Every structure is written in structure tokens, then in C-alpha cells.
Amino acid sequence: KVYYRATAELAEVATPPSPVDHSDLGLETWGDREVYDGEVLFHGPEFQVIRSIDGVSAKGMSAHMGGVAEAGWPAAWATDPLALDGGLQLALLWSRHVLGGSSLPTAISSIRTFGAAPARGRLRCTLRGRTAEGAKAISDLVFESEDGVVVAELQGVETHQLPRR
């Protein structure tokens, strides 16, 4: 029985898209809500990369996060798995906002990275919601460096709400 499936297509480094326009998301303040609450986000200290949340709405969410450079991981990475995991964490927070409960990521349509190494410094991750109905939410995420250059994208991130206890 197949539980996971992936196809990888290695290609030349693509030119990154234009920086993200955040103005149409209608973000509401996050306030002092706990990010790593042990329920929605249960990550240990090494993977608690979300540093601040700009806001959240039914349309999306935006946050600043660290990556492998900030965490002091060895410089041998071609991508930033820590920041990408932070993007999935943001998708779980947005799913709770729009679906009303804890979720887990279940699929990613595509991952695109731009550049030969992870960005230095913190990243801004912007989530744009596609759909949220029933127990499933789908979103797209864009990661930008401190100077506004798009360094990665996660397209078609699916989350499914966990059964209520």
C-alpha cells in the first residue's frame, strides 16, 4: 500500500518571480496568541522557526521566520529545509484559522527554489489561501529574503483537519 509518493524534476535555477504584494490579504493582527502551543504546532525548540506573525485573515497569512543560516546548520544546503518546514507550520496555523481545528500537511503540489544556497538572515513567508472547505485547506506560500527577493515557493500545500477528540 502506497503511503507517500513524490516526483523530483531537477532543472536549471529559474529566475525568481517578482516580490509578493501583501496588501490585498486584509490581515488582522495576530496579537499575543501563542504560536507553539503544543496542540496545533508541537515542534521542539530546534524547529520553532516562526519569529513573528504579521497577521492572518481568511485570505492568507504572513510571518517572519529563521532558516538554516540563523540556526547555525552546516552551510552545505542547496535549499532551506528548516524554512520550508516553517512554511508548513504557517499553513497549519492558517488552517486552524479557517477550519477551526488542528491539521496536518498531507500534500504539496510543487516546490520551487531560486538560487544555489539558502538565504542569509530571516525570511518573510506569505501564505495565500486557495480554498478551505470541509476538513481540507489548500494554500500557496512564497518565501522572500530580507531584501525582498523571492527564494522559494510551495504551491498547492494541502492540510487536512484532524478528527476532534
C-alpha positions as a Python dict, from the first residue, in 0.01 Angstrom:
ca = {
    (1, 'K'): (0, 0, 0),
    (2, 'V'): (143, 338, -103),
    (3, 'Y'): (155, 596, 176),
    (4, 'Y'): (380, 859, 17),
    (5, 'R'): (471, 946, -338),
    (6, 'A'): (698, 1212, -491),
    (7, 'T'): (843, 1304, -826),
    (8, 'A'): (1153, 1521, -845),
    (9, 'E'): (1249, 1717, -1153),
    (10, 'L'): (1589, 1880, -1132),
    (11, 'A'): (1619, 2183, -1354),
    (12, 'E'): (1838, 2485, -1405),
    (13, 'V'): (1792, 2756, -1144),
    (14, 'A'): (1495, 2962, -1256),
    (15, 'T'): (1465, 3338, -1235),
    (16, 'P'): (1266, 3420, -921),
    (17, 'P'): (923, 3579, -963),
    (18, 'S'): (851, 3937, -859),
    (19, 'P'): (820, 4018, -489),
    (20, 'V'): (483, 3945, -328),
    (21, 'D'): (209, 4207, -294),
    (22, 'H'): (80, 4162, 60),
    (23, 'S'): (-170, 4447, 58),
    (24, 'D'): (-475, 4251, -63),
    (25, 'L'): (-476, 3989, 214),
    (26, 'G'): (-664, 4205, 465),
    (27, 'L'): (-454, 4076, 753),
    (28, 'E'): (-583, 4113, 1106),
    (29, 'T'): (-336, 4138, 1392),
    (30, 'W'): (-218, 3810, 1543),
    (31, 'G'): (-196, 3963, 1888),
    (32, 'D'): (-32, 3775, 2173),
    (33, 'R'): (-164, 3431, 2078),
    (34, 'E'): (86, 3151, 2135),
    (35, 'V'): (243, 3017, 1815),
    (36, 'Y'): (394, 2695, 1953),
    (37, 'D'): (102, 2592, 2170),
    (38, 'G'): (175, 2218, 2183),
    (39, 'E'): (-151, 2143, 2002),
    (40, 'V'): (-151, 2295, 1653),
    (41, 'L'): (228, 2339, 1650),
    (42, 'F'): (407, 2087, 1865),
    (43, 'H'): (761, 2138, 1735),
    (44, 'G'): (1060, 2125, 1967),
    (45, 'P'): (1298, 2420, 2010),
    (46, 'E'): (1520, 2325, 1712),
    (47, 'F'): (1223, 2357, 1474),
    (48, 'Q'): (1047, 2658, 1626),
    (49, 'V'): (1142, 2890, 1341),
    (50, 'I'): (846, 3130, 1326),
    (51, 'R'): (974, 3450, 1489),
    (52, 'S'): (679, 3685, 1438),
    (53, 'I'): (342, 3685, 1266),
    (54, 'D'): (238, 3992, 1067),
    (55, 'G'): (-126, 3888, 1061),
    (56, 'V'): (-390, 3642, 948),
    (57, 'S'): (-717, 3652, 755),
    (58, 'A'): (-943, 3419, 561),
    (59, 'K'): (-733, 3510, 254),
    (60, 'G'): (-392, 3430, 398),
    (61, 'M'): (-120, 3491, 649),
    (62, 'S'): (227, 3641, 673),
    (63, 'A'): (515, 3575, 911),
    (64, 'H'): (889, 3616, 957),
    (65, 'M'): (1099, 3309, 1024),
    (66, 'G'): (1450, 3184, 1057),
    (67, 'G'): (1618, 2922, 847),
    (68, 'V'): (1930, 2708, 841),
    (69, 'A'): (2166, 3009, 840),
    (70, 'E'): (2010, 3160, 1153),
    (71, 'A'): (2003, 2818, 1324),
    (72, 'G'): (2373, 2766, 1253),
    (73, 'W'): (2323, 2449, 1047),
    (74, 'P'): (2618, 2349, 825),
    (75, 'A'): (2642, 2556, 505),
    (76, 'A'): (2614, 2254, 273),
    (77, 'W'): (2242, 2301, 197),
    (78, 'A'): (2118, 2382, -154),
    (79, 'T'): (1770, 2451, -14),
    (80, 'D'): (1648, 2560, 328),
    (81, 'P'): (1459, 2265, 477),
    (82, 'L'): (1414, 2447, 808),
    (83, 'A'): (1243, 2748, 646),
    (84, 'L'): (1031, 2522, 424),
    (85, 'D'): (915, 2338, 737),
    (86, 'G'): (835, 2679, 887),
    (87, 'G'): (613, 2743, 585),
    (88, 'L'): (426, 2421, 653),
    (89, 'Q'): (388, 2533, 1014),
    (90, 'L'): (235, 2858, 888),
    (91, 'A'): (-7, 2652, 675),
    (92, 'L'): (-117, 2466, 989),
    (93, 'L'): (-182, 2794, 1173),
    (94, 'W'): (-383, 2927, 878),
    (95, 'S'): (-577, 2601, 858),
    (96, 'R'): (-675, 2637, 1222),
    (97, 'H'): (-791, 2993, 1147),
    (98, 'V'): (-1013, 2891, 853),
    (99, 'L'): (-1116, 2537, 952),
    (100, 'G'): (-1131, 2573, 1328),
    (101, 'G'): (-907, 2289, 1440),
    (102, 'S'): (-568, 2121, 1426),
    (103, 'S'): (-449, 1989, 1090),
    (104, 'L'): (-155, 1812, 936),
    (105, 'P'): (2, 1872, 594),
    (106, 'T'): (-88, 1596, 351),
    (107, 'A'): (37, 1710, 9),
    (108, 'I'): (249, 1968, -173),
    (109, 'S'): (194, 2008, -547),
    (110, 'S'): (534, 2166, -614),
    (111, 'I'): (839, 2316, -450),
    (112, 'R'): (1048, 2568, -639),
    (113, 'T'): (1370, 2715, -506),
    (114, 'F'): (1563, 3004, -657),
    (115, 'G'): (1936, 3030, -601),
    (116, 'A'): (2210, 2784, -520),
    (117, 'A'): (2207, 2825, -141),
    (118, 'P'): (1971, 2926, 142),
    (119, 'A'): (1920, 3298, 201),
    (120, 'R'): (2105, 3464, 486),
    (121, 'G'): (1900, 3623, 762),
    (122, 'R'): (1530, 3594, 829),
    (123, 'L'): (1270, 3519, 566),
    (124, 'R'): (923, 3656, 516),
    (125, 'C'): (674, 3385, 431),
    (126, 'T'): (343, 3485, 278),
    (127, 'L'): (62, 3233, 257),
    (128, 'R'): (-219, 3292, 9),
    (129, 'G'): (-521, 3070, 65),
    (130, 'R'): (-681, 2896, -233),
    (131, 'T'): (-965, 2704, -69),
    (132, 'A'): (-1083, 2599, 274),
    (133, 'E'): (-1385, 2375, 294),
    (134, 'G'): (-1488, 2077, 499),
    (135, 'A'): (-1173, 1935, 657),
    (136, 'K'): (-931, 2043, 381),
    (137, 'A'): (-743, 2365, 309),
    (138, 'I'): (-513, 2444, 15),
    (139, 'S'): (-266, 2730, 5),
    (140, 'D'): (42, 2863, -173),
    (141, 'L'): (346, 3000, 10),
    (142, 'V'): (619, 3238, -103),
    (143, 'F'): (945, 3292, 85),
    (144, 'E'): (1132, 3622, 47),
    (145, 'S'): (1475, 3721, 172),
    (146, 'E'): (1525, 4032, 386),
    (147, 'D'): (1590, 4234, 69),
    (148, 'G'): (1260, 4123, -91),
    (149, 'V'): (1395, 3861, -332),
    (150, 'V'): (1176, 3550, -372),
    (151, 'V'): (1389, 3250, -272),
    (152, 'A'): (1132, 2967, -270),
    (153, 'E'): (768, 2876, -333),
    (154, 'L'): (547, 2594, -210),
    (155, 'Q'): (244, 2554, -436),
    (156, 'G'): (-68, 2355, -355),
    (157, 'V'): (2, 2287, 11),
    (158, 'E'): (-286, 2070, 137),
    (159, 'T'): (-373, 2031, 500),
    (160, 'H'): (-641, 1807, 645),
    (161, 'Q'): (-809, 1866, 977),
    (162, 'L'): (-752, 1602, 1241),
    (163, 'P'): (-1056, 1429, 1391),
    (164, 'R'): (-1177, 1607, 1702),
    (165, 'R'): (-1111, 1423, 2026),
}
